Coordinates of C-alpha atoms in Angstrom, one line a residue:
Chain A
X172 CA -4.2 57.5 -185.6
X173 CA -1.5 55.2 -187.0
X174 CA 0.0 52.5 -184.7
X175 CA 3.8 53.0 -184.8
X176 CA 5.6 50.1 -186.6
X177 CA 6.6 47.3 -184.3
X178 CA 5.0 48.5 -181.3
X179 CA 1.7 46.8 -182.1
X180 CA 1.3 43.6 -180.2
X181 CA 1.3 40.6 -182.5
X182 CA -2.3 39.6 -183.2
X183 CA -1.7 36.1 -182.0
X184 CA -1.0 37.5 -178.5
X185 CA -4.5 39.2 -178.4
X186 CA -6.6 36.7 -176.6
X187 CA -9.8 35.6 -178.3
X188 CA -9.5 37.4 -181.6
X189 CA -7.6 35.4 -184.1
X190 CA -6.9 31.9 -185.1
X191 CA -3.5 30.7 -184.0
X192 CA -1.6 30.1 -187.2
X193 CA 1.5 28.3 -186.0
X194 CA -0.1 25.1 -184.8
X195 CA -2.2 24.9 -187.9
X196 CA 0.9 25.5 -190.1
X197 CA 3.0 22.9 -188.1
X198 CA 0.2 20.2 -188.2
X199 CA -0.2 20.7 -191.9
X200 CA 3.5 20.4 -192.5
X201 CA 3.7 17.3 -190.3
X202 CA 0.7 15.7 -192.3
X203 CA 2.4 16.5 -195.6
X204 CA 5.7 14.9 -194.5
X205 CA 3.9 11.9 -193.2
X206 CA 2.3 11.3 -196.5
X207 CA 5.4 11.9 -198.5
X208 CA 8.4 10.5 -196.4
X209 CA 9.1 7.2 -194.9
X210 CA 8.1 6.8 -191.2
X211 CA 10.9 4.3 -190.5
X212 CA 13.7 2.9 -192.6
X213 CA 14.5 -0.8 -192.7
X214 CA 18.1 -1.7 -193.5
X215 CA 19.7 -5.2 -193.8
X216 CA 22.4 -4.3 -191.4
X217 CA 24.2 -1.5 -189.5
X218 CA 26.2 0.0 -192.5
X219 CA 24.0 -0.5 -195.4
X220 CA 21.4 2.1 -196.3
X221 CA 17.7 1.0 -196.1
X222 CA 14.3 1.4 -197.7
X223 CA 11.7 3.5 -196.2
X224 CA 8.3 2.2 -194.9
X225 CA 5.3 4.4 -194.8
X226 CA 3.4 5.2 -191.6
X227 CA 0.7 2.9 -193.0
X228 CA 3.0 0.0 -193.6
X229 CA 5.0 0.5 -190.4
X230 CA 2.2 1.2 -187.8
X231 CA -0.9 -0.3 -189.5
X232 CA -4.3 1.4 -190.0
X233 CA -4.9 1.8 -186.2
X234 CA -1.5 3.5 -185.5
X235 CA -1.9 5.8 -188.5
X236 CA -5.4 6.7 -187.7
X237 CA -4.5 7.7 -184.0
X238 CA -1.5 9.9 -185.1
X239 CA -3.8 11.7 -187.7
X240 CA -6.4 12.1 -185.0
X241 CA -3.9 13.9 -182.6
X242 CA -3.0 16.2 -185.6
X243 CA -6.7 16.9 -186.1
X244 CA -7.1 17.7 -182.4
X245 CA -4.2 20.2 -182.6
X246 CA -5.7 21.9 -185.6
X247 CA -9.2 22.0 -183.9
X248 CA -7.7 23.5 -180.6
X249 CA -5.8 26.1 -182.8
X250 CA -9.1 27.4 -184.1
X251 CA -10.6 27.8 -180.6
X252 CA -8.7 30.9 -179.2
X253 CA -11.5 31.5 -176.7
X254 CA -10.8 28.3 -174.8
X255 CA -9.1 29.2 -171.5
X256 CA -6.7 26.1 -171.5
X257 CA -6.0 26.3 -175.3
X258 CA -2.2 26.5 -175.0
X259 CA -2.0 23.9 -172.4
X260 CA -4.1 21.4 -174.3
X261 CA -2.2 22.1 -177.6
X262 CA 1.0 21.5 -175.8
X263 CA -0.2 18.3 -174.2
X264 CA -1.4 17.1 -177.6
X265 CA 2.1 17.9 -179.0
X266 CA 3.7 15.9 -176.3
X267 CA 1.2 13.0 -176.9
X268 CA 2.2 13.3 -180.7
X269 CA 5.8 12.9 -180.0
X270 CA 5.3 10.0 -177.6
X271 CA 2.9 8.1 -179.8
X272 CA 5.1 8.5 -182.9
X273 CA 8.0 7.2 -180.8
X274 CA 6.0 4.1 -179.6
X275 CA 4.7 3.3 -183.0
X276 CA 8.3 3.5 -184.5
X277 CA 9.4 1.2 -181.7
X278 CA 6.7 -1.3 -182.2
X279 CA 7.4 -1.4 -185.9
X280 CA 11.1 -2.1 -185.1
X281 CA 10.2 -4.9 -182.8
X282 CA 8.0 -6.5 -185.5
X283 CA 10.8 -6.2 -188.0
X284 CA 13.4 -7.8 -185.7
X285 CA 11.1 -10.7 -185.3
X286 CA 10.2 -11.0 -189.0
X287 CA 13.6 -10.3 -190.6
X288 CA 16.2 -11.3 -188.0
X289 CA 18.6 -9.7 -185.5
X290 CA 20.9 -7.9 -188.1
X291 CA 18.1 -5.8 -189.4
X292 CA 18.3 -2.2 -188.4
X293 CA 15.1 -0.1 -188.1
X294 CA 16.0 3.5 -187.9
X295 CA 13.7 6.7 -187.6
X296 CA 12.7 8.1 -191.1
X297 CA 12.0 11.6 -192.3
X298 CA 8.3 11.3 -191.6
X299 CA 9.0 10.4 -188.0
X300 CA 11.4 13.2 -187.5
X301 CA 9.0 15.8 -189.0
X302 CA 6.3 14.7 -186.5
X303 CA 8.8 14.7 -183.7
X304 CA 10.2 18.1 -184.5
X305 CA 6.7 19.4 -185.0
X306 CA 5.8 18.3 -181.5
X307 CA 8.9 19.9 -180.1
X308 CA 8.2 23.3 -181.8
X309 CA 4.6 23.2 -180.5
X310 CA 5.9 22.4 -177.0
X311 CA 8.4 25.2 -177.1
X312 CA 5.9 27.6 -178.5
X313 CA 3.4 26.8 -175.9
X314 CA 5.8 27.1 -173.0
X315 CA 6.8 30.5 -174.3
X316 CA 3.3 31.9 -174.7
X317 CA 1.4 30.3 -171.9
X318 CA 1.2 32.9 -169.2
X319 CA 0.8 30.6 -166.1
X320 CA 3.9 28.9 -164.8
X321 CA 2.0 25.6 -164.1
X322 CA 0.8 25.8 -167.6
X323 CA 4.4 26.1 -169.0
X324 CA 5.7 23.3 -166.8
X325 CA 3.0 20.7 -166.9
X326 CA 3.0 19.7 -170.6
X327 CA 6.9 19.5 -170.5
X328 CA 7.0 17.4 -167.4
X329 CA 4.2 15.1 -168.7
X330 CA 6.0 14.5 -171.9
X331 CA 9.4 13.9 -170.2
X332 CA 7.6 11.4 -167.8
X333 CA 6.0 9.7 -170.7
X334 CA 9.4 9.5 -172.5
X335 CA 10.9 7.9 -169.4
X336 CA 8.1 5.4 -169.0
X337 CA 8.4 4.5 -172.8
X338 CA 12.1 3.9 -172.5
X339 CA 11.7 1.9 -169.2
X340 CA 8.9 -0.2 -170.8
X341 CA 11.5 -1.6 -173.4
X342 CA 9.3 -0.8 -176.3
X343 CA 12.0 1.2 -178.0
X344 CA 14.8 -1.4 -177.5
X345 CA 14.7 -2.6 -181.1
X346 CA 15.2 0.9 -182.7
X347 CA 18.6 1.1 -184.3
X348 CA 19.5 4.1 -181.9
X349 CA 18.7 2.0 -178.9
X350 CA 20.8 -0.9 -180.2
X351 CA 23.7 1.3 -181.0
X352 CA 23.4 2.6 -177.5
X353 CA 23.1 -1.0 -176.0
X354 CA 26.4 -2.2 -177.4
X355 CA 28.3 0.7 -175.9
X356 CA 26.4 1.5 -172.8
X357 CA 29.4 2.0 -170.6
X358 CA 31.3 4.1 -173.2
X359 CA 28.3 6.2 -173.8
X360 CA 27.9 7.0 -170.0
X361 CA 31.6 7.8 -169.7
X362 CA 31.6 10.2 -172.7
X363 CA 28.4 11.9 -171.6
X364 CA 29.9 12.4 -168.2
X365 CA 33.1 13.7 -169.8
X366 CA 31.1 16.1 -172.0
X367 CA 29.3 17.4 -168.8
X368 CA 32.8 17.8 -167.1
X369 CA 34.3 19.6 -170.1
X370 CA 31.4 22.0 -170.4
X371 CA 31.2 22.6 -166.7
X372 CA 35.0 23.4 -166.3
X373 CA 34.9 25.6 -169.4
X374 CA 31.9 27.4 -168.1
X375 CA 33.4 27.9 -164.7
X376 CA 36.6 29.3 -166.4
X377 CA 34.5 31.6 -168.5
X378 CA 32.3 32.7 -165.6
X379 CA 35.2 33.6 -163.3
X380 CA 37.5 35.3 -165.9
X381 CA 34.6 36.8 -168.0
X382 CA 32.8 37.9 -164.8
X383 CA 35.9 39.8 -163.7
X384 CA 36.5 41.4 -167.1
X385 CA 32.9 42.5 -167.2
X386 CA 33.0 44.0 -163.8
X387 CA 36.3 45.7 -164.7
X388 CA 34.9 47.2 -167.8
X389 CA 31.9 48.4 -165.7
X390 CA 34.1 50.0 -163.1
X391 CA 36.6 51.5 -165.7
X392 CA 34.4 52.5 -168.7
X393 CA 37.4 53.9 -170.5
X394 CA 39.1 50.5 -170.6
X395 CA 35.9 48.8 -171.8
X396 CA 36.5 49.6 -175.5
X397 CA 39.9 48.0 -176.0
X398 CA 39.0 45.0 -173.7
X399 CA 36.1 44.1 -175.8
X400 CA 37.9 44.7 -179.1
X401 CA 40.3 42.0 -178.0
X402 CA 37.7 39.6 -176.8
X403 CA 35.9 40.1 -180.1
X404 CA 38.9 38.9 -182.0
X405 CA 39.0 35.8 -180.0
X406 CA 35.3 35.2 -180.7
X407 CA 35.9 35.7 -184.5
X408 CA 38.4 32.9 -184.6
X409 CA 36.7 29.8 -185.9
X410 CA 36.0 27.3 -183.0
X411 CA 37.8 24.4 -184.6
X412 CA 40.9 26.6 -184.9
X413 CA 40.7 27.8 -181.4
X414 CA 40.7 24.3 -180.1
X415 CA 43.7 23.4 -182.4
X416 CA 45.5 26.7 -181.9
X417 CA 46.4 25.7 -178.3
X418 CA 48.1 22.4 -179.4
X419 CA 51.3 24.0 -180.7
X420 CA 52.0 26.5 -177.8
X421 CA 51.1 23.9 -175.1
X422 CA 53.3 21.2 -176.7
X423 CA 56.2 23.6 -176.8
X424 CA 55.5 24.7 -173.2
X425 CA 55.3 21.2 -171.9
X426 CA 58.5 20.4 -173.9
X427 CA 60.4 23.2 -172.1
X428 CA 58.8 22.4 -168.6
X429 CA 58.1 18.7 -168.4
X430 CA 56.9 19.2 -164.7
X431 CA 53.7 20.9 -166.2
X432 CA 52.7 17.5 -167.6
X433 CA 52.2 16.1 -164.1
X434 CA 49.6 18.8 -163.6
X435 CA 47.6 17.4 -166.6
X436 CA 48.7 20.2 -168.9
X437 CA 49.3 18.8 -172.4
X438 CA 48.9 19.8 -176.1
X439 CA 46.0 17.5 -176.6
X440 CA 43.3 16.1 -174.2
X441 CA 41.0 17.8 -171.6
X442 CA 43.3 20.7 -170.8
X443 CA 43.4 22.5 -174.0
X444 CA 39.7 21.7 -174.6
X445 CA 38.5 23.3 -171.4
X446 CA 40.8 26.3 -172.1
X447 CA 39.4 26.8 -175.6
X448 CA 35.8 26.4 -174.1
X449 CA 36.7 29.0 -171.5
X450 CA 38.1 31.4 -174.0
X451 CA 35.0 31.1 -176.2
X452 CA 32.7 31.8 -173.3
X453 CA 34.8 34.8 -172.2
X454 CA 33.2 37.4 -174.6
X455 CA 29.5 36.4 -174.0
X456 CA 30.0 36.2 -170.2
X457 CA 32.0 39.6 -170.0
X458 CA 29.6 41.4 -172.4
X459 CA 26.6 40.1 -170.4
X460 CA 27.9 41.1 -167.1
X461 CA 28.9 44.5 -168.4
X462 CA 25.6 45.2 -170.2
X463 CA 23.6 43.8 -167.0
X464 CA 25.5 46.0 -164.6
X465 CA 25.4 49.1 -166.9
X466 CA 21.7 48.9 -167.3
X467 CA 21.3 49.4 -163.5
X468 CA 20.4 53.1 -163.2
X469 CA 23.2 55.2 -161.7
X470 CA 20.8 56.9 -159.4
X471 CA 20.0 53.5 -157.7
X472 CA 23.8 53.1 -157.0
X473 CA 24.0 56.5 -155.7
X474 CA 21.1 56.0 -153.4
X475 CA 22.7 52.8 -152.1
X476 CA 26.0 54.7 -151.5
X477 CA 24.1 57.4 -149.8
X478 CA 22.6 54.8 -147.5
X479 CA 26.1 54.0 -146.4
X480 CA 26.5 50.7 -148.2
X481 CA 30.1 49.5 -148.8
X482 CA 31.3 48.6 -152.3
X483 CA 30.7 44.9 -151.7
X484 CA 27.2 45.5 -150.3
X485 CA 26.2 47.6 -153.3
X486 CA 27.4 44.7 -155.6
X487 CA 25.4 42.1 -153.6
X488 CA 22.3 43.9 -152.6
X489 CA 21.8 46.4 -155.5
X490 CA 23.8 45.5 -158.7
X491 CA 23.4 41.7 -158.8
X492 CA 19.6 41.7 -158.0
X493 CA 18.9 44.4 -160.6
X494 CA 21.1 42.8 -163.2
X495 CA 19.9 39.2 -162.5
X496 CA 17.6 38.9 -165.6
X497 CA 20.5 39.8 -168.0
X498 CA 23.0 37.7 -165.8
X499 CA 20.7 34.7 -166.1
X500 CA 20.1 35.1 -169.8
X501 CA 24.0 35.2 -170.2
X502 CA 24.5 32.1 -168.2
X503 CA 22.0 30.3 -170.3
X504 CA 23.2 31.4 -173.8
X505 CA 26.9 30.7 -172.7
X506 CA 26.0 27.2 -171.3
X507 CA 24.1 26.3 -174.5
X508 CA 26.9 27.5 -176.6
X509 CA 29.6 25.6 -174.8
X510 CA 27.6 22.4 -174.7
X511 CA 27.6 22.5 -178.6
X512 CA 31.2 23.6 -178.8
X513 CA 32.3 20.8 -176.5
X514 CA 31.4 18.4 -179.3
X515 CA 34.5 19.5 -181.0
X516 CA 36.6 18.5 -178.0
X517 CA 36.6 14.9 -179.4
X518 CA 38.8 16.1 -182.2
X519 CA 41.7 17.0 -179.9
X520 CA 41.5 13.8 -178.0
X521 CA 39.4 15.1 -175.0
X522 CA 36.4 12.9 -175.4
X523 CA 32.8 13.9 -174.9
X524 CA 29.8 13.2 -177.1
X525 CA 31.6 14.4 -180.3
X526 CA 33.6 10.9 -180.0
X527 CA 30.6 9.2 -181.3
X528 CA 29.8 11.7 -184.0
X529 CA 33.3 11.5 -185.5
X530 CA 33.6 7.8 -185.1
X531 CA 30.2 7.4 -186.9
X532 CA 31.4 9.9 -189.7
X533 CA 34.5 7.8 -190.1
X534 CA 32.7 4.6 -190.3
X535 CA 29.7 5.9 -192.2
X536 CA 27.6 4.5 -189.5
X537 CA 24.7 6.9 -189.5
X538 CA 23.2 5.4 -186.3
X539 CA 26.3 6.2 -184.3
X540 CA 26.4 9.8 -185.6
X541 CA 22.7 10.1 -184.6
X542 CA 23.5 8.8 -181.1
X543 CA 26.1 11.5 -180.5
X544 CA 24.4 14.3 -182.3
X545 CA 20.9 13.7 -180.8
X546 CA 22.4 13.5 -177.3
X547 CA 24.3 16.8 -177.8
X548 CA 21.1 18.3 -179.1
X549 CA 19.0 17.0 -176.2
X550 CA 21.6 18.2 -173.7
X551 CA 21.5 21.6 -175.1
X552 CA 17.6 21.8 -175.1
X553 CA 17.5 20.5 -171.5
X554 CA 20.1 23.1 -170.4
X555 CA 18.1 25.8 -172.1
X556 CA 14.8 24.7 -170.8
X557 CA 16.1 24.2 -167.2
X558 CA 17.8 27.7 -167.1
X559 CA 14.7 29.3 -168.5
X560 CA 12.7 27.6 -165.7
X561 CA 15.2 28.8 -163.1
X562 CA 14.9 32.4 -164.4
X563 CA 11.1 32.0 -164.3
X564 CA 11.4 30.8 -160.8
X565 CA 13.8 33.4 -159.5
X566 CA 12.3 36.4 -161.4
X567 CA 8.6 35.5 -161.3
X568 CA 8.3 36.5 -164.9
X569 CA 9.4 35.1 -168.3
X570 CA 13.1 35.5 -169.4
X571 CA 13.4 38.1 -172.1
Chain B
X70 CA 50.9 60.0 -199.6
X71 CA 49.5 60.9 -196.3
X72 CA 46.3 59.1 -197.2
X73 CA 48.3 56.0 -197.9
X74 CA 50.0 56.3 -194.6
X75 CA 46.7 56.6 -192.9
X76 CA 45.3 53.6 -194.8
X77 CA 48.3 51.4 -193.8
X78 CA 47.5 52.1 -190.1
X79 CA 44.0 50.5 -190.5
X80 CA 44.2 47.0 -188.9
X81 CA 42.2 45.6 -191.9
X82 CA 45.1 46.5 -194.1
X83 CA 47.9 44.9 -192.3
X84 CA 46.1 41.9 -191.0
X85 CA 44.8 41.3 -194.6
X86 CA 48.4 41.8 -196.0
X87 CA 49.7 39.2 -193.6
X88 CA 46.9 36.8 -194.6
X89 CA 47.5 37.2 -198.2
X90 CA 51.3 36.8 -197.9
X91 CA 50.9 33.6 -195.9
X92 CA 48.2 32.3 -198.3
X93 CA 50.6 32.4 -201.1
X94 CA 53.8 32.1 -199.1
X95 CA 52.9 29.1 -197.0
X96 CA 53.9 26.6 -199.6
X97 CA 57.4 28.1 -199.7
X98 CA 57.7 28.7 -195.9
X99 CA 56.4 25.2 -194.8
X100 CA 59.5 23.3 -195.6
X101 CA 61.5 25.6 -193.3
X102 CA 59.4 25.1 -190.2
X103 CA 60.9 21.7 -189.3
X104 CA 62.7 23.1 -186.2
X105 CA 59.2 23.6 -184.5
X106 CA 58.2 19.9 -184.8
X107 CA 59.4 16.5 -184.1
X108 CA 62.0 15.2 -186.7
X109 CA 60.2 13.3 -189.5
X110 CA 57.0 15.3 -189.5
X111 CA 55.7 16.0 -193.0
X112 CA 55.7 19.7 -193.4
X113 CA 54.1 20.4 -196.8
X114 CA 50.3 19.9 -197.0
X115 CA 49.7 18.2 -200.4
X116 CA 45.9 17.5 -200.7
X117 CA 45.5 21.1 -202.0
X118 CA 47.5 24.3 -202.2
X119 CA 46.7 27.0 -199.7
X120 CA 45.4 29.4 -202.3
X121 CA 43.0 26.6 -203.5
X122 CA 41.9 26.0 -199.8
X123 CA 41.2 29.7 -199.2
X124 CA 39.4 30.0 -202.6
X125 CA 37.2 27.0 -201.7
X126 CA 36.6 28.3 -198.2
X127 CA 35.7 31.7 -199.4
X128 CA 33.5 30.5 -202.3
X129 CA 31.6 28.2 -199.9
X130 CA 31.1 30.8 -197.2
X131 CA 30.4 33.7 -199.7
X132 CA 27.8 31.7 -201.6
X133 CA 26.1 30.4 -198.4
X134 CA 26.3 33.9 -196.8
X135 CA 24.6 35.5 -199.8
X136 CA 21.7 33.0 -199.7
X137 CA 21.5 33.4 -195.9
X138 CA 21.4 37.2 -196.2
X139 CA 18.8 37.1 -198.8
X140 CA 16.5 34.7 -196.8
X141 CA 17.1 36.5 -193.5
X142 CA 16.4 40.0 -195.0
X143 CA 13.3 38.7 -196.7
X144 CA 12.1 37.2 -193.5
X145 CA 12.9 40.5 -191.6
X146 CA 11.0 42.5 -194.2
X147 CA 8.0 40.1 -194.1
X148 CA 7.9 40.2 -190.3
X149 CA 7.9 44.0 -190.1
X150 CA 5.2 44.6 -193.0
X151 CA 1.5 44.9 -191.9
X152 CA 0.8 41.6 -193.6
X153 CA 3.5 39.6 -191.7
X154 CA 3.6 41.2 -188.4
X155 CA 1.5 38.5 -186.8
X156 CA 4.4 36.1 -187.5
X157 CA 7.2 38.1 -186.1
X158 CA 7.0 36.6 -182.6
X159 CA 7.0 33.1 -184.1
X160 CA 10.0 33.7 -186.3
X161 CA 11.8 35.2 -183.2
X162 CA 11.0 31.9 -181.3
X163 CA 12.0 29.6 -184.1
X164 CA 15.3 31.5 -184.4
X165 CA 16.0 31.1 -180.7
X166 CA 15.1 27.4 -180.8
X167 CA 17.3 26.8 -183.8
X168 CA 20.2 28.6 -182.2
X169 CA 20.1 26.0 -179.3
X170 CA 21.1 23.2 -181.7
X171 CA 24.8 22.7 -181.9
X172 CA 26.2 23.4 -185.4
X173 CA 28.5 20.2 -185.4
X174 CA 25.4 18.1 -184.6
X175 CA 23.3 19.7 -187.4
X176 CA 26.2 19.2 -189.8
X177 CA 26.5 15.5 -188.9
X178 CA 22.8 14.9 -189.1
X179 CA 22.6 16.4 -192.6
X180 CA 25.2 13.8 -193.9
X181 CA 22.8 10.8 -194.2
X182 CA 20.4 12.8 -196.4
X183 CA 22.8 15.1 -198.2
X184 CA 26.0 13.0 -198.4
X185 CA 29.6 14.1 -197.5
X186 CA 31.2 17.3 -198.9
X187 CA 30.2 20.8 -199.5
X188 CA 26.5 20.2 -199.7
X189 CA 25.8 19.4 -195.9
X190 CA 28.2 22.2 -195.0
X191 CA 26.4 24.7 -197.3
X192 CA 23.1 23.6 -195.7
X193 CA 24.4 24.3 -192.1
X194 CA 26.0 27.5 -193.2
X195 CA 22.8 28.8 -194.6
X196 CA 20.7 27.7 -191.6
X197 CA 23.0 29.3 -189.0
X198 CA 23.6 32.3 -191.3
X199 CA 20.0 33.2 -191.6
X200 CA 19.4 33.7 -187.9
X201 CA 21.6 36.7 -187.0
X202 CA 20.5 38.5 -190.3
X203 CA 16.9 38.0 -189.5
X204 CA 17.2 39.1 -186.0
X205 CA 19.3 42.2 -186.9
X206 CA 17.0 43.0 -189.8
X207 CA 13.9 42.9 -187.6
X208 CA 15.6 45.0 -184.8
X209 CA 17.0 47.5 -187.5
X210 CA 13.7 48.0 -189.2
X211 CA 11.9 48.3 -185.9
X212 CA 14.4 50.9 -184.7
X213 CA 13.2 53.4 -187.4
X214 CA 11.2 56.0 -185.4
X215 CA 7.6 56.2 -186.1
X216 CA 7.7 59.9 -186.6
X217 CA 10.1 59.4 -189.5
X218 CA 7.8 56.8 -191.1
X219 CA 4.8 59.2 -190.7
X220 CA 6.7 62.0 -192.2
X221 CA 7.6 59.8 -195.2
X222 CA 3.9 58.8 -195.6
X223 CA 2.9 62.4 -195.3
X224 CA 5.4 63.4 -198.0
X225 CA 3.5 60.9 -200.3
X226 CA 6.2 58.1 -200.5
X227 CA 4.8 54.8 -201.7
X228 CA 5.5 51.9 -199.3
X229 CA 8.2 50.6 -201.7
X230 CA 9.9 54.0 -202.0
X231 CA 9.6 54.4 -198.1
X232 CA 11.4 51.2 -197.6
X233 CA 14.2 51.8 -200.1
X234 CA 14.9 55.5 -199.4
X235 CA 14.0 55.7 -195.6
X236 CA 13.7 52.3 -193.8
X237 CA 16.6 50.4 -195.2
X238 CA 19.3 53.2 -195.0
X239 CA 18.2 53.8 -191.4
X240 CA 18.3 50.2 -190.5
X241 CA 21.6 49.6 -192.3
X242 CA 24.0 49.9 -189.2
X243 CA 22.1 47.3 -187.3
X244 CA 21.7 45.2 -190.4
X245 CA 25.3 45.3 -191.2
X246 CA 26.2 44.1 -187.6
X247 CA 24.0 41.1 -188.2
X248 CA 25.7 40.4 -191.5
X249 CA 29.0 40.6 -189.8
X250 CA 28.0 38.1 -187.1
X251 CA 26.4 35.9 -189.8
X252 CA 29.6 35.8 -192.0
X253 CA 31.8 35.2 -188.9
X254 CA 29.7 32.3 -187.9
X255 CA 29.8 31.1 -191.6
X256 CA 33.5 31.0 -191.7
X257 CA 33.6 29.0 -188.5
X258 CA 31.0 26.6 -189.6
X259 CA 32.7 26.1 -193.0
X260 CA 35.9 25.2 -191.0
X261 CA 34.1 22.5 -189.2
X262 CA 32.5 21.4 -192.5
X263 CA 35.9 19.7 -193.3
X264 CA 34.9 17.0 -190.7
X265 CA 32.2 16.0 -193.2
X266 CA 34.5 16.2 -196.2
X267 CA 34.2 19.9 -197.4
X268 CA 37.5 21.2 -198.7
X269 CA 38.1 24.4 -196.6
X270 CA 41.0 25.6 -194.4
X271 CA 39.7 23.3 -191.8
X272 CA 40.9 20.4 -194.0
X273 CA 44.6 20.6 -193.0
X274 CA 43.5 21.1 -189.4
X275 CA 41.3 17.8 -189.4
X276 CA 44.0 15.9 -191.5
X277 CA 46.6 17.1 -189.1
X278 CA 44.6 16.1 -186.0
X279 CA 43.7 12.7 -187.4
X280 CA 47.2 12.0 -188.7
X281 CA 49.0 13.4 -185.7
X282 CA 50.7 16.1 -187.7
X283 CA 51.0 19.3 -185.8
X284 CA 52.5 21.2 -188.7
X285 CA 49.3 20.9 -190.8
X286 CA 47.2 21.9 -187.8
X287 CA 49.4 25.0 -187.2
X288 CA 49.2 26.1 -190.9
X289 CA 45.5 25.6 -191.1
X290 CA 44.7 27.4 -187.8
X291 CA 46.9 30.4 -188.4
X292 CA 45.4 30.9 -191.9
X293 CA 41.8 30.4 -190.9
X294 CA 42.1 32.6 -187.9
X295 CA 43.7 35.4 -190.0
X296 CA 41.0 34.8 -192.7
X297 CA 38.2 35.2 -190.2
X298 CA 39.8 38.4 -188.6
X299 CA 40.5 40.0 -192.0
X300 CA 36.9 39.5 -193.1
X301 CA 35.5 40.7 -189.8
X302 CA 37.6 43.8 -189.8
X303 CA 36.7 44.5 -193.5
X304 CA 33.0 44.5 -192.6
X305 CA 33.9 46.7 -189.6
X306 CA 35.4 49.2 -192.1
X307 CA 32.2 49.1 -194.1
X308 CA 30.2 49.8 -190.9
X309 CA 32.4 52.7 -190.1
X310 CA 31.9 54.1 -193.7
X311 CA 28.2 54.2 -193.3
X312 CA 26.9 57.7 -192.5
X313 CA 26.4 58.1 -188.8
X314 CA 22.8 58.3 -187.8
X315 CA 21.9 61.3 -185.7
X316 CA 20.2 60.6 -182.5

């Protein structure tokens, strides 16, 4: 008998039969990049481009050997599918890989600062980034496939804790990224907070309005088509244009009614940014709410009505609990998308992490770009992981 | 005559017509928009003409989309063949992880290694264009009922003929929806590409925002929004033109 296409479980998921290819592949890639690319890059100052140092030159034989040893351990573990704790151990090794490469790069930076003076900038090279991303991929893969909740959370928490300890120990302070942060600590914290505020306000707007639209489309199916067609058009408009599109009308509006300006409504600044973020989140939220509610079997709703529940009770006790997986997924995807889009808010004078990216692009200061871009990526990853964790906790099974 | 009338009612025709008219007419229209803005605002964008901007934007998006569609489709085919099925879950996960990364951040991170201009933009365009095509391709190919595949095998189709004659046509509607998403994202990413120096319809927006010139911002946003909606509607028409799949 043939097994129907696509219904067969992926062999990697069948415990104890196959060698896990992904960790092997990633370790091999990381090894290749480490041998080819520079581990760190040393530049004479902040704006000049630098020359790469290999792992061997930057970290010495001991450092290089210990990194290679971790890659070897990951490869060995990948070939032992029968091991009960295989996934957890691979994830822990991946976390160790990330932390050790960061520590080695930090120590190399300290040595260079002593040897070549304060203006020297030591930034992270292609070899480092490959190792770091390889570790990140393995962690994500492990968290996804490990069935036990403790097994999912432990490697992530251990890595985060190690990262916090590494930063607190001051070993990373001489890396160009840390120095870029140190000279603008207050501004960074302000813009980070602003980024969170913009995203939060945009998300709240999208949840309230999009949720209402989704509920309406569920209650009145004949209206769903046109409503989603309109939202689709909004989603089609390029994000940059949507941010900028509001400048004109809002400027005209505040010109006609100056009183609006006292409410914080203006053509540029946070107000149009939040409005644009809210508009962009409208379709995903409305579609998610509609899809989640529509997936609840009508018979269940009928039964609830038969038991004498009121409309509100049906929503609270039947629809929302049954639609919860889809609703949580919608929340996660929308939040991650808005965190990324809020970077553009800096272009219309609303601040946020994009400020550093666009300042850095203007000054061709790669470290400043990196500070903003990495923060935005980290924020998106943290939000994604946290909401996956929340879904796991609330639903007692992995998010779809 | 009646057919022409029916054609004119399709949104893609009139939105497209407005888009084309504004593309070629913006240069002549712009000097007359002074009443909308503060006195003294420069009204005519001079770095490039609007047809040039549209052409550059379309070329960049089109080329990157073709590459992205080719890669995405190849990945989807690989992941649904017997040899590659083991990697399907991994590709899914990598796609989900990559989607978490903000496009602007990726665009900016590509600059140190790829320089300013069209190259980092093209890189980001391809990266974000692959994911929807790959996802839709996998979903589409998996949606082909097993009974149909067995019937094809029983008729004596070779795997290649089966793919070309049965699987791809049946997967086409879902695949095309992925292409539509991919191209829409591409047009948006190309617009942001002007922040790293690519010449697109985003250029007047960025120049207008940094130079405090709302006229440039307005011209750029209106054109790029019309461009995106026109292309989206055109692919929508292609979707409608596909034969409906019986359930």
